[in-house]
GROMACS .gro file of C-alpha atoms in nm:
model
  104
    1MET     CA    1 -11.600   6.099  -3.837
    2SER     CA    2 -11.751   6.385  -3.634
    3LYS     CA    3 -12.111   6.457  -3.666
    4ILE     CA    4 -12.218   6.798  -3.723
    5PRO     CA    5 -12.369   6.933  -3.368
    6SER     CA    6 -12.737   7.010  -3.347
    7THR     CA    7 -12.866   7.367  -3.354
    8GLU     CA    8 -12.958   7.327  -2.975
    9PHE     CA    9 -12.613   7.247  -2.902
   10VAL     CA   10 -12.466   7.526  -3.101
   11GLU     CA   11 -12.689   7.789  -2.962
   12LYS     CA   12 -12.612   7.675  -2.582
   13TYR     CA   13 -12.229   7.660  -2.662
   14SER     CA   14 -12.142   7.896  -2.893
   15ILE     CA   15 -11.914   8.188  -2.862
   16GLN     CA   16 -11.950   8.503  -3.082
   17ILE     CA   17 -11.608   8.672  -3.139
   18ASN     CA   18 -11.627   9.053  -3.219
   19ALA     CA   19 -11.303   9.158  -3.392
   20ALA     CA   20 -11.197   9.506  -3.498
   21PRO     CA   21 -11.149   9.583  -3.872
   22GLY     CA   22 -10.833   9.466  -3.987
   23SER     CA   23 -10.806   9.186  -3.723
   24VAL     CA   24 -10.687   8.838  -3.758
   25ILE     CA   25 -10.873   8.550  -3.595
   26LEU     CA   26 -10.671   8.209  -3.566
   27PHE     CA   27 -10.848   7.909  -3.480
   28ASP     CA   28 -10.822   7.530  -3.541
   29SER     CA   29 -10.962   7.459  -3.836
   30MET     CA   30 -11.146   7.149  -3.742
   31LEU     CA   31 -11.351   7.347  -3.501
   32PHE     CA   32 -11.720   7.393  -3.596
   33HIS     CA   33 -11.732   7.738  -3.737
   34ARG     CA   34 -11.915   8.007  -3.947
   35ALA     CA   35 -11.938   8.364  -4.020
   36GLY     CA   36 -12.213   8.613  -3.988
   37TYR     CA   37 -12.350   8.815  -4.257
   38ASN     CA   38 -12.123   9.122  -4.396
   39THR     CA   39 -12.343   9.411  -4.340
   40SER     CA   40 -12.070   9.663  -4.420
   41GLN     CA   41 -11.961   9.775  -4.799
   42GLN     CA   42 -11.638   9.642  -4.750
   43VAL     CA   43 -11.529   9.305  -4.904
   44ARG     CA   44 -11.433   9.052  -4.615
   45ARG     CA   45 -11.162   8.812  -4.726
   46GLY     CA   46 -11.120   8.461  -4.566
   47ILE     CA   47 -10.769   8.303  -4.583
   48ASN     CA   48 -10.774   7.915  -4.494
   49HIS     CA   49 -10.446   7.783  -4.399
   50VAL     CA   50 -10.382   7.437  -4.290
   51TYR     CA   51 -10.033   7.354  -4.191
   52THR     CA   52  -9.911   6.978  -4.183
   53LYS     CA   53  -9.617   6.755  -4.222
   54ALA     CA   54  -9.435   6.790  -4.533
   55ILE     CA   55  -9.510   6.395  -4.615
   56ILE     CA   56  -9.874   6.511  -4.640
   57ARG     CA   57  -9.941   6.697  -4.954
   58GLN     CA   58 -10.148   7.009  -5.002
   59GLN     CA   59 -10.501   6.926  -5.059
   60ILE     CA   60 -10.591   7.216  -5.327
   61ASP     CA   61 -10.353   7.163  -5.626
   62PHE     CA   62 -10.273   7.530  -5.668
   63PRO     CA   63 -10.019   7.478  -5.974
   64ASP     CA   64 -10.293   7.307  -6.173
   65LEU     CA   65 -10.559   7.569  -6.072
   66LEU     CA   66 -10.308   7.880  -6.161
   67GLY     CA   67 -10.199   7.704  -6.504
   68GLY     CA   68  -9.833   7.789  -6.434
   69ARG     CA   69  -9.889   8.175  -6.321
   70TYR     CA   70  -9.644   8.290  -6.047
   71SER     CA   71  -9.430   7.999  -6.121
   72GLU     CA   72  -9.143   8.207  -6.226
   73ASP     CA   73  -9.125   8.373  -5.888
   74LYS     CA   74  -8.901   8.183  -5.653
   75PHE     CA   75  -9.087   8.273  -5.328
   76LEU     CA   76  -9.442   8.185  -5.450
   77ASN     CA   77  -9.324   7.889  -5.675
   78MET     CA   78  -9.247   7.722  -5.342
   79LEU     CA   79  -9.534   7.868  -5.123
   80LEU     CA   80  -9.788   7.751  -5.394
   81GLY     CA   81  -9.646   7.393  -5.409
   82TYR     CA   82  -9.500   7.395  -5.759
   83GLY     CA   83  -9.223   7.183  -5.643
   84SER     CA   84  -9.424   6.932  -5.475
   85PRO     CA   85  -9.753   6.865  -5.716
   86SER     CA   86 -10.035   6.678  -5.576
   87VAL     CA   87 -10.134   6.352  -5.736
   88LYS     CA   88 -10.463   6.303  -5.921
   89SER     CA   89 -10.493   5.917  -5.851
   90VAL     CA   90 -10.326   5.601  -5.721
   91GLU     CA   91 -10.206   5.538  -6.094
   92ASP     CA   92 -10.072   5.892  -6.098
   93PHE     CA   93  -9.883   5.842  -5.779
   94ARG     CA   94  -9.735   5.509  -5.909
   95THR     CA   95  -9.650   5.637  -6.225
   96ARG     CA   96  -9.454   5.951  -6.111
   97ARG     CA   97  -9.277   5.712  -5.834
   98TRP     CA   98  -9.183   5.477  -6.112
   99ASN     CA   99  -9.050   5.748  -6.335
  100LYS     CA  100  -8.852   5.888  -6.036
  101ILE     CA  101  -8.691   5.596  -5.891
  102GLY     CA  102  -8.753   5.316  -6.193
  103SER     CA  103  -8.490   5.438  -6.412
  104LYS     CA  104  -8.203   5.448  -6.152
   0.00000   0.00000   0.00000
């Protein structure tokens, strides 16, 4: 497990990125990062995306959080992971697996 760098290290090696309004900044999410204060009157939005191999399930169970909302929309259904739900526990994983292959 990586350690959070010291304040001295961060001050010495940090790089400030200035971006024009409406810009998008892409970076490795494992990089130590932070955002400055939003001093404007505008809302600042952040979108955290992590792309990985299909065998690794999503970390956040959006279908559960959304309570079925957007499931009727074919594109959003796929994007939000309605077709590949996250498991809640090892027991949940085994039960789902058994139900899928155990009855064949």
